[in-house]
Short mmCIF file of C-alpha atoms in Angstrom, two decimals:
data_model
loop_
_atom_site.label_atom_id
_atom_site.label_comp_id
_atom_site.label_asym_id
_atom_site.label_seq_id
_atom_site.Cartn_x
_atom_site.Cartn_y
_atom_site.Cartn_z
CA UNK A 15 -43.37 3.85 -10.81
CA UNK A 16 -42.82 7.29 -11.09
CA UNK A 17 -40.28 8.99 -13.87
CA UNK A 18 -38.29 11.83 -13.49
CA UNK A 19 -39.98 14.91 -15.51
CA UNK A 20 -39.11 16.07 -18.97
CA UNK A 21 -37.48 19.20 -17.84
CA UNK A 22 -35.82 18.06 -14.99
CA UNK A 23 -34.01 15.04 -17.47
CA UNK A 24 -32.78 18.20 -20.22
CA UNK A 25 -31.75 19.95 -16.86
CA UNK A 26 -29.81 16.93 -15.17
CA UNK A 27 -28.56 15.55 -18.56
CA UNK A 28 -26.99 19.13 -19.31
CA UNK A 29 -25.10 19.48 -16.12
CA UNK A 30 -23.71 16.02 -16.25
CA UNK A 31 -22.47 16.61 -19.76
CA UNK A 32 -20.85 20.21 -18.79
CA UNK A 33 -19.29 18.10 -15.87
CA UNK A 34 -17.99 15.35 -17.41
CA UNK A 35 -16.31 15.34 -20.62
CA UNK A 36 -15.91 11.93 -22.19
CA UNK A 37 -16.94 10.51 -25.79
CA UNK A 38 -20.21 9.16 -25.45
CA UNK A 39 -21.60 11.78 -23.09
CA UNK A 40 -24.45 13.11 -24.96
CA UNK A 41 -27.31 14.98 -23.38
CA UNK A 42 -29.59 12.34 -25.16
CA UNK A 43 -27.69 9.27 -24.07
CA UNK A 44 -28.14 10.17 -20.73
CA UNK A 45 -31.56 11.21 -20.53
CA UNK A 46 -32.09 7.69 -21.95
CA UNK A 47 -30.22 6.49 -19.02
CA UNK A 48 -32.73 8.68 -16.65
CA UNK A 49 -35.89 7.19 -18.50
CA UNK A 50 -34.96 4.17 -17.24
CA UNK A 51 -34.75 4.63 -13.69
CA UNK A 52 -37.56 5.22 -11.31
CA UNK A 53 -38.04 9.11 -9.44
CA UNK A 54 -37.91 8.92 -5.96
CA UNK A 55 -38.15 11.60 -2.96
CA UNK A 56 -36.95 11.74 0.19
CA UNK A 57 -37.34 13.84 3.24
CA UNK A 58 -34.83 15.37 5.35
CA UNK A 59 -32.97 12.89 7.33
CA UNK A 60 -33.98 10.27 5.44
CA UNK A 61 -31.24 7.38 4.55
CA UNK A 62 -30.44 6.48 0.63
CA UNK A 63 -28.05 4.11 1.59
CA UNK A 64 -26.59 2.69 4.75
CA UNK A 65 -23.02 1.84 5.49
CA UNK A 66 -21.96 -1.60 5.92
CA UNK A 67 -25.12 -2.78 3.39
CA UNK A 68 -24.97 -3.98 0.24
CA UNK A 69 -25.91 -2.15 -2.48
CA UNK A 70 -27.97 -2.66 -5.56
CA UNK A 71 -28.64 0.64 -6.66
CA UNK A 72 -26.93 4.29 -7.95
CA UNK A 73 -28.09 6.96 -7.37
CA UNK A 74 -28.63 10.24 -9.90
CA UNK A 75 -28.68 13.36 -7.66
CA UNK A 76 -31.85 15.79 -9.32
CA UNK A 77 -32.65 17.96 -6.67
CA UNK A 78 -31.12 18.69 -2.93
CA UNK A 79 -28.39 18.24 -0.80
CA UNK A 80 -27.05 14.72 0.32
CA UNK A 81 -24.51 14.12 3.51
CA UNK A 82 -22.03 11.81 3.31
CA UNK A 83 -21.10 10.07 7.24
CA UNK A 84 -19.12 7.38 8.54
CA UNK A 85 -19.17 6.03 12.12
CA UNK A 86 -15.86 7.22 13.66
CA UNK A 87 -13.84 5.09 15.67
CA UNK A 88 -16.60 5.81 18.61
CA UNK A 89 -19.57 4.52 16.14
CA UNK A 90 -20.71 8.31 16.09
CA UNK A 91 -21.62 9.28 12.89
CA UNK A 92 -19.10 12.29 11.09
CA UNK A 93 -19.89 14.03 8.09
CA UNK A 94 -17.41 13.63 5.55
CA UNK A 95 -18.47 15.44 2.50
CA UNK A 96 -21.56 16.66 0.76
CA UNK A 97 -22.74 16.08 -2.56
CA UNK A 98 -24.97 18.39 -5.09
CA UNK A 99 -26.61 17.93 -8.30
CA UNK A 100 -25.10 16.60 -10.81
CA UNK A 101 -23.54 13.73 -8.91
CA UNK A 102 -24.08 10.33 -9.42
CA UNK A 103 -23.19 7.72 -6.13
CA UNK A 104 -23.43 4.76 -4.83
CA UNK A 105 -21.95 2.66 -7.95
CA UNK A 106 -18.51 1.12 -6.73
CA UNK A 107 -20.76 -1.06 -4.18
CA UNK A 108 -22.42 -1.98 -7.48
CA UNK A 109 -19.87 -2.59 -9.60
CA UNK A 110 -17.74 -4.71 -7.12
CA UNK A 111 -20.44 -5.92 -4.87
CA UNK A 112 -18.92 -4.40 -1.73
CA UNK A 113 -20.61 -3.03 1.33
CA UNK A 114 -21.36 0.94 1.20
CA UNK A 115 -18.66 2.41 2.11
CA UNK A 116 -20.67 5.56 3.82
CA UNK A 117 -23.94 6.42 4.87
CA UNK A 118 -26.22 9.10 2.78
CA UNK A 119 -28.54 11.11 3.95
CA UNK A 120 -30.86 13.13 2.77
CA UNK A 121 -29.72 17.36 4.20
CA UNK A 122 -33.10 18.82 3.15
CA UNK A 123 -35.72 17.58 0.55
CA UNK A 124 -34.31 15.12 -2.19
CA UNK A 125 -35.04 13.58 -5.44
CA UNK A 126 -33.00 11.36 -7.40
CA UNK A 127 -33.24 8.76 -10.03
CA UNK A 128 -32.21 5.35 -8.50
CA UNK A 129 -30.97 2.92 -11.19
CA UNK A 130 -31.17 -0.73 -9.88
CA UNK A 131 -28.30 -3.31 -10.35
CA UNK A 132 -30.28 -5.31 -13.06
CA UNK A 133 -30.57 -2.50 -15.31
CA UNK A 134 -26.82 -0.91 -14.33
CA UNK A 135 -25.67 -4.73 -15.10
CA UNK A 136 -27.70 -4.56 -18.72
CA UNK A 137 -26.90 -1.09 -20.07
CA UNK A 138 -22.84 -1.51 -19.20
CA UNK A 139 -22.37 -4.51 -20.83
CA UNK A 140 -24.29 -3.19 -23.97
CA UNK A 141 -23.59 -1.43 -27.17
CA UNK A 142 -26.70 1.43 -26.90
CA UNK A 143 -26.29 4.73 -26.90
CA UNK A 144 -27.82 4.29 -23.22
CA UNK A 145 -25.20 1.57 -22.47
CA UNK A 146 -22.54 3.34 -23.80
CA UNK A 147 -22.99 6.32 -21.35
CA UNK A 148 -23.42 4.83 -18.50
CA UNK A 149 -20.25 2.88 -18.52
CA UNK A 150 -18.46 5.95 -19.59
CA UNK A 151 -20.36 7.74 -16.94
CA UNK A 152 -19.49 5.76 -14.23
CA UNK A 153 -15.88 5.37 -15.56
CA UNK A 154 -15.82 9.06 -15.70
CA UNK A 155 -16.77 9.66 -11.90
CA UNK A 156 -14.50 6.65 -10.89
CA UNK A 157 -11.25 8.39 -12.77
CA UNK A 158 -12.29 11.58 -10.89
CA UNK A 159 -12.34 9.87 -7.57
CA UNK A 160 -9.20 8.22 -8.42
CA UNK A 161 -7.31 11.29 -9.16
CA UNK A 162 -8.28 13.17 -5.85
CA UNK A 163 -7.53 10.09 -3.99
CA UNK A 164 -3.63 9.70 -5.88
CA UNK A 165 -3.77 13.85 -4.75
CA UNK A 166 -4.30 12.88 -1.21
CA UNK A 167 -1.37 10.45 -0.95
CA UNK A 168 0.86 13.32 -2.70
CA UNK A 169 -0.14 15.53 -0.11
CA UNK A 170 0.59 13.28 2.33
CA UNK A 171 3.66 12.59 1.69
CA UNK A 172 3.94 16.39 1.20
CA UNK A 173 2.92 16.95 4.35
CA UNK A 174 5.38 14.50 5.64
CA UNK A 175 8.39 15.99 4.04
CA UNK A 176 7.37 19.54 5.49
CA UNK A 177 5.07 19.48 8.76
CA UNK A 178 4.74 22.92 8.84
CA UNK A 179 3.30 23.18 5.29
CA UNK A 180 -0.08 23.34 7.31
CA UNK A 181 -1.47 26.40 9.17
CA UNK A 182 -1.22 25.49 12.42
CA UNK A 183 -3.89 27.31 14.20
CA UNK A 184 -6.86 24.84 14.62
CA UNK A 185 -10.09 24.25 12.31
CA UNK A 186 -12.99 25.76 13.64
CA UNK A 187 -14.91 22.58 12.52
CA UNK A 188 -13.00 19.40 13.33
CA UNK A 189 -14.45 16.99 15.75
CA UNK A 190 -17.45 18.27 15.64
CA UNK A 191 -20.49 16.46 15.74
CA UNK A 192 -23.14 16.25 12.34
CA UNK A 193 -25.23 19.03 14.30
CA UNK A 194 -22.77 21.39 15.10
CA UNK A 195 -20.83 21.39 11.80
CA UNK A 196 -20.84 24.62 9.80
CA UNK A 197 -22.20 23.81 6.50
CA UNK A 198 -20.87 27.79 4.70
CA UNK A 199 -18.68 25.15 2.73
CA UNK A 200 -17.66 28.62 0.47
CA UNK A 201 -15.71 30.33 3.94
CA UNK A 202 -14.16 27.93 5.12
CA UNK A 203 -10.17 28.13 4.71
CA UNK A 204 -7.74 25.51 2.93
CA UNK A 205 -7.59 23.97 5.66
CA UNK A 206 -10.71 22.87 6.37
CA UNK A 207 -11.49 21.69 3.03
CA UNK A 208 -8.17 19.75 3.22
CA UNK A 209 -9.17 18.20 6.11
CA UNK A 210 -12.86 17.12 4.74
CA UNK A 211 -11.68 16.30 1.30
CA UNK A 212 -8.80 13.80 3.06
CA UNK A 213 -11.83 12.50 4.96
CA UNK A 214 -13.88 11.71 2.50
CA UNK A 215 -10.94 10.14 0.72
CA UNK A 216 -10.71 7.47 3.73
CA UNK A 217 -14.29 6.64 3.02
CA UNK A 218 -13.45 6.24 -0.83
CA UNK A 219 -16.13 8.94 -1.46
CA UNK A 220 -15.76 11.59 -4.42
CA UNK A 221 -15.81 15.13 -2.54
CA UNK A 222 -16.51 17.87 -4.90
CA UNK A 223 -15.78 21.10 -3.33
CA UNK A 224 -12.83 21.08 -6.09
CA UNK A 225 -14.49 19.96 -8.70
CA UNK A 226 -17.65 22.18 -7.81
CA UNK A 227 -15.19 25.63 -8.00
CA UNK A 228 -13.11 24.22 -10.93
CA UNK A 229 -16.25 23.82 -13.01
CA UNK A 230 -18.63 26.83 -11.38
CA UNK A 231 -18.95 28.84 -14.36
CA UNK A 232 -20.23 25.82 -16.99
CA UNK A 233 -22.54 24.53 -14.18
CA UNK A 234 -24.46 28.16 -13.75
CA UNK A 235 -24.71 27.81 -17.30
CA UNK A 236 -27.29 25.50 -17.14
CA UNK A 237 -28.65 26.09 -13.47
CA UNK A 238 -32.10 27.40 -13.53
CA UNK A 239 -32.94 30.63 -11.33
CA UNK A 240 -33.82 29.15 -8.02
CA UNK A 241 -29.88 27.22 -7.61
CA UNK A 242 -28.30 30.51 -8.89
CA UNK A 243 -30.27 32.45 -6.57
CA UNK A 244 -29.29 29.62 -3.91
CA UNK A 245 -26.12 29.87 -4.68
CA UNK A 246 -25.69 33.75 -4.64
CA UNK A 247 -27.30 33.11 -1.22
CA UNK A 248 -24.69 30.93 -0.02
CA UNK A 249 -21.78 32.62 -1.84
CA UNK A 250 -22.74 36.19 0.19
CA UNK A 251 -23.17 33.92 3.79
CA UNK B 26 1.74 -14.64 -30.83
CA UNK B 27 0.68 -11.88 -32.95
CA UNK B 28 -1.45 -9.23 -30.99
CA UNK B 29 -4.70 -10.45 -31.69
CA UNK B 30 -3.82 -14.04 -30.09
CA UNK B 31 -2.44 -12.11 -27.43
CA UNK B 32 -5.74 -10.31 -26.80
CA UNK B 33 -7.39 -13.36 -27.14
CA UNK B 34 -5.78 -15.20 -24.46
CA UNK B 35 -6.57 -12.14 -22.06
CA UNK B 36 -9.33 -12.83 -19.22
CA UNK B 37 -10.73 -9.54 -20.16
CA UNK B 38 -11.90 -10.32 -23.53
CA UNK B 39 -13.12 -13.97 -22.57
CA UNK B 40 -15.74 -14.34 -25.02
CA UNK B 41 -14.95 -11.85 -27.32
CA UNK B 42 -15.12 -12.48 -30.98
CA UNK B 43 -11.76 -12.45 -32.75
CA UNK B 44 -13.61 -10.26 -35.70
CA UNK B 45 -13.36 -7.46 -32.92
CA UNK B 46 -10.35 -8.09 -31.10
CA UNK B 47 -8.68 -8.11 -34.65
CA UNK B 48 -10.42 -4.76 -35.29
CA UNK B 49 -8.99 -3.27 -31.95
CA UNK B 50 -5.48 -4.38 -32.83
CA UNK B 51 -5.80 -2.47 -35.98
CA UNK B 52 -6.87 0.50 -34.99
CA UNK B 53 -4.69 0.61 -31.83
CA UNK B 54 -1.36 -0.99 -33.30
CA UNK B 55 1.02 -2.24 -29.78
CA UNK B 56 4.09 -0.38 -29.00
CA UNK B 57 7.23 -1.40 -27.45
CA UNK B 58 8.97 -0.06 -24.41
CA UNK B 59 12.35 -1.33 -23.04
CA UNK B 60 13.09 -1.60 -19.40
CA UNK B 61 13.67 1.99 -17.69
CA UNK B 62 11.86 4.15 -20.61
CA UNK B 63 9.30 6.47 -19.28
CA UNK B 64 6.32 6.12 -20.41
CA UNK B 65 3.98 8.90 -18.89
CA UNK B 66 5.52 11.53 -16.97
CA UNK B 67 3.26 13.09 -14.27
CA UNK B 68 1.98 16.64 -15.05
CA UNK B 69 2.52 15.89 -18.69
CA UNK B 70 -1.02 16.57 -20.90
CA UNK B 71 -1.95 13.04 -22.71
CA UNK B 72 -5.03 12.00 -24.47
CA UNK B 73 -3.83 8.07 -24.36
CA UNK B 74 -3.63 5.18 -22.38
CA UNK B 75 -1.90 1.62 -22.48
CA UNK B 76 -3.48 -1.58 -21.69
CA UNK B 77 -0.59 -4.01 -21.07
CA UNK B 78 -0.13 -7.40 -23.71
CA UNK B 79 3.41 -8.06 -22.22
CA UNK B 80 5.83 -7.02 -19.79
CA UNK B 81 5.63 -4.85 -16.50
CA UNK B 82 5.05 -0.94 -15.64
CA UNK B 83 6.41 0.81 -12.53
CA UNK B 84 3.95 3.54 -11.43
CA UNK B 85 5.23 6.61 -9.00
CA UNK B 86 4.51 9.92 -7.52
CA UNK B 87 5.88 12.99 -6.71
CA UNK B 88 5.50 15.67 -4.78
CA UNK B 89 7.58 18.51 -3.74
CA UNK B 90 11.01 16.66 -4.93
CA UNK B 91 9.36 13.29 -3.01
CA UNK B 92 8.97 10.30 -5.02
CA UNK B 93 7.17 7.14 -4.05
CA UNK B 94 6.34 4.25 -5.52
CA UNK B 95 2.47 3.70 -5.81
CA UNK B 96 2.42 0.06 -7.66
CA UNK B 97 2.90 -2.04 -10.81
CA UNK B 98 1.30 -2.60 -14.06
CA UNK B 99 0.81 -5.89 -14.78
CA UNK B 100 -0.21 -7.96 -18.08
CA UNK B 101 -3.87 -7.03 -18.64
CA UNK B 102 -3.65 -3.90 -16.78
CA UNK B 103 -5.33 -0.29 -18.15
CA UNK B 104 -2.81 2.71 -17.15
CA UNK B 105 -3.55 6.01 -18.26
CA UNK B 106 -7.25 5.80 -18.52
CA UNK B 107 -8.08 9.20 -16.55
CA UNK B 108 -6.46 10.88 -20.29
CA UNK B 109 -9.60 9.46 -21.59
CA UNK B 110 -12.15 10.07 -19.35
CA UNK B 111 -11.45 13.05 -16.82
CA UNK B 112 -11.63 16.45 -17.98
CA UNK B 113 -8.47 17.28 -17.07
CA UNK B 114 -5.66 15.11 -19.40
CA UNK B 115 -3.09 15.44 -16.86
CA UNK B 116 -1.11 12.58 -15.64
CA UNK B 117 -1.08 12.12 -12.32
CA UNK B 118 1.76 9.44 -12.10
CA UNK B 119 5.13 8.68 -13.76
CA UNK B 120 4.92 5.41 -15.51
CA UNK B 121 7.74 3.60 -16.46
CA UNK B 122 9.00 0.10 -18.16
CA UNK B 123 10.24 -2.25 -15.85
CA UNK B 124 10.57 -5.03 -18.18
CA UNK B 125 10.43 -5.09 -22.05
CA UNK B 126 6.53 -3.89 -22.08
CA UNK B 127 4.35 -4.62 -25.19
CA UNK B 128 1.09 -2.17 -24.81
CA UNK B 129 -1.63 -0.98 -27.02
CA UNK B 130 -2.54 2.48 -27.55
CA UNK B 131 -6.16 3.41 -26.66
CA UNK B 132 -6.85 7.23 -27.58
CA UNK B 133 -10.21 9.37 -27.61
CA UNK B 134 -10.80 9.03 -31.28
CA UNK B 135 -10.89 5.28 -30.66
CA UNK B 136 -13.69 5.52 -28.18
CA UNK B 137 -15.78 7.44 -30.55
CA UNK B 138 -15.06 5.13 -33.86
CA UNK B 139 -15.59 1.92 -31.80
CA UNK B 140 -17.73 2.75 -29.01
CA UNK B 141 -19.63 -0.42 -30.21
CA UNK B 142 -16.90 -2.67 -30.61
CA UNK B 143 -17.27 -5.82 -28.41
CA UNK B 144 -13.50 -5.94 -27.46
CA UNK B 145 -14.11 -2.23 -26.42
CA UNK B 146 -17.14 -2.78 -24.11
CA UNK B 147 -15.27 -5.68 -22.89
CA UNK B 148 -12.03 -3.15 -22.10
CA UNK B 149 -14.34 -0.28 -20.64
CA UNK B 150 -16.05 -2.86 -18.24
CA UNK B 151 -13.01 -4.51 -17.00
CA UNK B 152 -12.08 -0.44 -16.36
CA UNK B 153 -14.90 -0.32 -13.78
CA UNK B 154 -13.48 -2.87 -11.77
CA UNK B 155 -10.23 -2.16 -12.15
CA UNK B 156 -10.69 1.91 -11.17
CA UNK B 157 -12.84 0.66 -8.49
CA UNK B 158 -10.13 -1.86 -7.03
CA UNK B 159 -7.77 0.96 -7.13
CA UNK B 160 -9.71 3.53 -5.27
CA UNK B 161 -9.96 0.99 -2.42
CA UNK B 162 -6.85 -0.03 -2.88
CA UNK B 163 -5.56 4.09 -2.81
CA UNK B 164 -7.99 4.65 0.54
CA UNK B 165 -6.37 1.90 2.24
CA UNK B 166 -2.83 3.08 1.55
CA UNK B 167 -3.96 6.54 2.03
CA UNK B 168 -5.32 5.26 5.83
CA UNK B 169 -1.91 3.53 6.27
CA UNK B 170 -0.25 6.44 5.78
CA UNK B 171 -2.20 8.77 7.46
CA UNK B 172 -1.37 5.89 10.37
CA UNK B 173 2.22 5.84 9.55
CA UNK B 174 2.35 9.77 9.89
CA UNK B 175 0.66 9.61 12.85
CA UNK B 176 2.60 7.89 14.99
CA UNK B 177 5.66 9.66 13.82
CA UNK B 178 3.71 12.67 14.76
CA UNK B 179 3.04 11.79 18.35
CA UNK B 180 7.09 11.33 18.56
CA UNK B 181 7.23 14.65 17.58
CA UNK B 182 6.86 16.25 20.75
CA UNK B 183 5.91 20.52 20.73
CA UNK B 184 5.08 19.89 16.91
CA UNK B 185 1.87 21.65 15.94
CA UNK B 186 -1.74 19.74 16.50
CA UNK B 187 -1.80 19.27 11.98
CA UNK B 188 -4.26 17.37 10.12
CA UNK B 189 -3.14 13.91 11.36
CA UNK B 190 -4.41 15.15 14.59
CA UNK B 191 -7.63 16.80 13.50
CA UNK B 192 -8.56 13.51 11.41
CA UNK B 193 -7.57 11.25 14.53
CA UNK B 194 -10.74 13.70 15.82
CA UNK B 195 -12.76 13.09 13.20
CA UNK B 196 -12.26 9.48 13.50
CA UNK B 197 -12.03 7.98 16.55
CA UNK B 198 -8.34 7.18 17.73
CA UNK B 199 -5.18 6.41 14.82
#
């Protein structure tokens, strides 16, 4: 079984502790956590986790891009977010024993740290250092989720009270299907990034184009070169 | 019933030694509310939240002068928790007392000083499922909604194509 390497651990452990802020979120605790799971890789297009399956994993995002889909009402597949290092998914199917909610692929080369259910079931109900940041980990990323989704049904209701509160001249993305979407997440308007973040919130996935912006400057802190200069990329498309 | 008892009697801490619920009650002594007292306010900063011994909470929303009502705390119930654990100590809801509400007082210092208290895992565990019921629970009302406003949409004839439309896209149908 292979681990995930010393450097990448300090470099994962650091952005999830500049992301999340919580007692109990020390860079140590959670490369403890990371020791424990096993490093896998996945090509592009590959599937982490299938909708409508049950799930005994999470999932630590090291390296790439992951797309989120769900089968419209057509059973065609539609992106509804996309997800970056440092995020952690896949745990509400493990902590409730649901079905995944979504489908994730792989948008690229991956690597993550998968975390089966035996040892997320051991560490959360334990004392550790190890146990005691996982929990807090996973509560963490669950209050975040919980607070966009409560800022969805706001803004629903917002946009009931005032229908015109939206542009209305149409989103150069919507409908689309996963091949044709535009993926310069940093141009698109409000609009757009309404629209995906309220569709990810169906799915009951965390979308993190807010949280990404609102916490930009601590995560270049501790990106190496090769994600800044990916990011300047991106930033001057 | 003095709080420990209380605690005691809770399905969360099934199994938990009374050694650490006792140590949980001291360090987070319950507070009172009477029926109609706000608790939280939304938009107020907070580093707290209540878990429910007695009584019931009233949790609502607003937005732009809207209010709605979003749901009720219950005995055993966590509200507040995002204070804790999110970055941002915002509240996101108004929480008030429907009924004379006993609650206890979790705060950030008590994570760190009992982080290895039993009752404490016990309380953070029955979190998970309890922020993950929600989230479903906030999707599905979230989907209804996005239903409701839909169909009063479609009434709404020379209205512009808005997001209702554009996620009906997305989505297949209402």
């Amino acid at each position: 079984m292979q681990r995930i390497s010393a450097t990448d651990s300090d470099r994962l452990a650091k952005r999830i502790v500049a992301h999340h802020s919580f007692p109990g979120a020390s860079h140590a605790a959670i490369e403890r956590v990371l020791a424990m799971g096993e490093l896998q890789s996945f090509d592009h297009g590959s599937t982490l986790c299938a909708e409508g399956l049950l799930g005994d994993e999470i999932f630590f995002l090291v390296r790439g891009n992951i797309t989120v889909l769900r089968k419209d009402g057509t059973g065609e597949d539609r992106i509804l977010s996309d997800m970056t290092c440092p995020n952690v998914f896949g745990h509400m199917a493990v902590v409730d024993g649901s079905r995944r909610s979504a489908t994730c692929k792989a948008n690229g080369p991956v690597e993550v740290v998968v975390l089966p259910r035996r040892i997320v079931d051991r560490l959360v109900a334990e004392g550790s250092i190890a146990g005691i940041a996982l929990r807090r980990l996973l509560i963490a990323s669950l209050c975040d989720q919980l607070s966009n989704a409560n800022g969805f049904v706001r803004k629903i209701v917002l946009d009931h009270a005032d229908p015109r509160a939206h542009n209305p001249s149409s989103s150069p993305t919507a409908g689309r299907s996963t091949s044709s979407l535009s993926r310069s997440d940093r141009t698109m308007n409000q609009q757009e990034q309404d629209l995906r973040t309220l569709s990810a919130k169906l799915g009951g996935w965390e979308t993190n184009f807010e949280g990404l912006d609102k916490y930009e400057r601590e995560i270049e802190l501790v990106m190496d070169e090769d994600q800044k200069r990916t990011l300047d990329a991106r930033r001057k498309n | 019933m003095n709080a420990t008892e209380t605690l005691s009697s809770m399905f969360i801490f099934k199994g938990v030694n009374k050694a650490a619920l006792h140590e949980l009650c001291i360090m987070a002594p319950p507070v009172s509310f009477q029926p109609g007292i706000t608790v939280f306010s939304q938009g107020d900063a907070s580093d707290v939240a209540l878990l429910l011994l007695d009584g019931k909470l009233g949790v609502e929303v607003s937005s732009a002068g809207q209010h709605r009502e979003v749901g009720q705390i219950n005995v055993g119930e966590i509200v507040g928790e995002t204070a804790l654990f999110a970055r941002e100590g915002k509240r996101s809801a108004t929480v008030r007392a429907l009924q004379t509400s006993q609650c206890l007082l979790i705060n950030r210092e008590m994570l760190v000083s009992a982080s290895r208290n039993e009752a404490m895992i016990a309380l953070e565990r029955h979190l998970l499922g309890t922020l993950t019921r929600r989230i479903r629970r906030t999707n599905q009302e979230t989907a209804k909604l996005w239903k409701e406003l839909g169909i009063q949409q479609e009434a709404n004839t020379g209205e512009s194509e808005g997001i209702v439309n554009k996620l009906k896209k997305l989505f297949g149908g209402g």
